[in-house]
DNA sequence: CCTACCGATCGGTAGG
DNA sequence: CCTACCGATCGGTAGG
């Protein structure tokens, strides 16, 4: 699958979700509170009562907007993945046509880090809380996540063909190493210290060597 | 701090823990069950009743061996970090004296992956469950974890001086990228597919280029 | 190591 | 969106 095909599929999947709550609607406030809790406390600690408290309502009222806790969580996780997905696609599209595969990789790393560390609790939640979701829920959310990771497979392929990855190295290993590095960043990154731009540049340089100018 | 100093400190810390339960004692069975649950289900899902069920006792009986759930969890996490720590140190010590900094890095990656993916639920638990531990417990466990990560700081310094890391790249970024890659491997690795040896070789080659022979 | 229980909290519901 | 509640489950304890 090419990247433009991935975009088309993503747009389709996004359009298929009929109801997108306004920014200040009750449903959106519940989603925002859940995203924060998933990011900072994890799945089990994200209780309906904790969500309600952050919104300023009573726990029972949540069920006026959503059928279950897991429906809210699924929504948050999937929106999170989609946000990173779109951020990375936008960054790639904004690149000049003469951009090398290495430029594209670095732009993708930067966009992923920015969206998952700075821009949204949703994206961070989708990365951090995923591992210990209940099995069925994890399986459901894996679909959207896989769709996103396909982008990286294509980026790796292009980088490999351009000679940025040694021939005897598995592209899966390269992809998983890089995704590991950017996903794990949530465990140590603190705002206001090293700028994300510098982290992204360093990551790209370690993995793919100096920029070819 | 040199690596040999780190070994000395580790040995000291290990000796300071007076009571090490035998392999089949009640306490050890409880720790084993907790390690498995932390690895596969996370902190909150690791309930005293789930632990008891895996051991084949009743929940109340746990408190004959440990004062609280968190005391068990702390023990498991710290033992896990110490196991990876020792595995990596042993692998480095087993290297011939002529081993390059790059050889040492690759050996450390391999040892970390082996111990956290294949050899022990403790090591995997210490990596996967750490993020959502209750704040005080996380703070406590951070001490031993930091001690382990110091090894990597030294490895990076040696690799940098030997020219394996570009001069303008932050050594912290390099260390955190590599730790991210190996720690995140628990999210996708499945036994019996790609051998860990190959993963370790590929990771090292992506990060530090071809082996200098 | 067990029985029996505690106060608190969980996801979710009835009825308004 | 609230009150009031449900059955289940949580970490932990008393007393044996």
XYZ file of N, CA, C and O (backbone and C1' of nucleotides) in Angstrom, chain D:
112
model
P -24.544 17.086 31.001
O -25.211 16.755 32.425
C -25.760 17.816 33.184
C -26.615 17.189 34.225
C -25.880 16.188 35.108
O -25.633 16.789 36.369
C -28.091 15.477 34.516
P -25.019 15.941 37.613
O -26.298 15.486 38.452
C -27.265 16.463 38.847
C -28.261 15.814 39.784
C -27.621 14.947 40.873
O -28.176 15.247 42.134
C -29.174 13.645 39.616
P -27.475 14.692 43.466
O -28.530 13.594 43.950
C -29.922 13.890 43.882
C -30.727 12.676 44.304
C -30.135 11.872 45.466
O -31.192 11.479 46.323
C -30.376 10.466 43.571
P -30.881 10.830 47.745
O -30.996 9.269 47.441
C -32.124 8.779 46.713
C -31.866 7.339 46.327
C -31.070 6.547 47.381
O -31.810 5.410 47.750
C -30.178 6.220 45.216
P -31.333 4.458 48.971
O -30.762 3.208 48.168
C -31.618 2.635 47.176
C -30.801 1.930 46.135
C -29.902 0.806 46.635
O -30.654 -0.385 46.712
C -29.042 1.969 44.701
P -30.001 -1.705 47.347
O -29.409 -2.465 46.085
C -30.263 -2.819 44.994
C -29.423 -3.577 43.979
C -28.282 -4.333 44.620
O -28.704 -5.589 45.202
C -27.497 -3.081 42.732
P -28.837 -6.972 44.585
O -27.422 -7.180 43.866
C -27.422 -7.939 42.660
C -26.001 -8.066 42.186
C -25.184 -9.085 42.993
O -24.414 -9.824 42.041
C -24.100 -6.982 43.017
P -23.393 -10.943 42.536
O -22.009 -10.180 42.306
C -21.788 -9.563 41.043
C -20.414 -8.948 41.019
C -19.323 -9.808 41.669
O -18.212 -9.874 40.792
C -19.327 -7.632 42.616
P -16.947 -10.789 41.104
O -15.924 -9.736 41.711
C -15.554 -8.601 40.948
C -14.762 -7.683 41.834
C -13.629 -8.397 42.598
O -12.401 -7.893 42.108
C -14.818 -6.834 43.949
P -11.000 -8.419 42.647
O -10.487 -7.232 43.572
C -10.315 -5.935 42.987
C -10.099 -4.901 44.073
C -9.102 -5.325 45.138
O -7.800 -4.987 44.717
C -11.049 -4.305 46.105
P -6.538 -5.685 45.375
O -6.387 -4.936 46.766
C -6.004 -3.578 46.803
C -5.909 -3.133 48.239
C -4.857 -3.886 49.061
O -4.226 -2.972 49.956
C -7.004 -4.242 50.001
P -3.085 -3.469 50.981
O -3.935 -3.932 52.240
C -4.786 -2.957 52.855
C -5.554 -3.622 53.976
C -4.704 -4.449 54.947
O -4.808 -3.879 56.237
C -6.725 -5.556 54.374
P -4.024 -4.466 57.510
O -5.202 -5.193 58.313
C -6.391 -4.455 58.582
C -7.303 -5.312 59.450
C -6.597 -6.059 60.579
O -7.340 -5.853 61.779
C -7.865 -7.579 59.276
P -6.672 -6.267 63.195
O -7.767 -7.266 63.775
C -9.121 -7.153 63.341
C -9.943 -8.273 63.946
C -9.326 -8.946 65.163
O -10.373 -9.361 66.030
C -9.439 -10.512 63.391
P -10.030 -9.914 67.507
O -10.067 -11.493 67.293
C -11.196 -12.096 66.650
C -10.886 -13.544 66.387
C -9.993 -14.206 67.451
O -10.597 -15.409 67.851
C -9.170 -14.626 65.293
P -10.065 -16.275 69.116
O -9.656 -17.639 68.404
C -10.611 -18.226 67.510
C -9.897 -18.885 66.382
C -9.137 -20.158 66.718
O -9.947 -21.277 66.400
C -8.135 -18.872 64.981
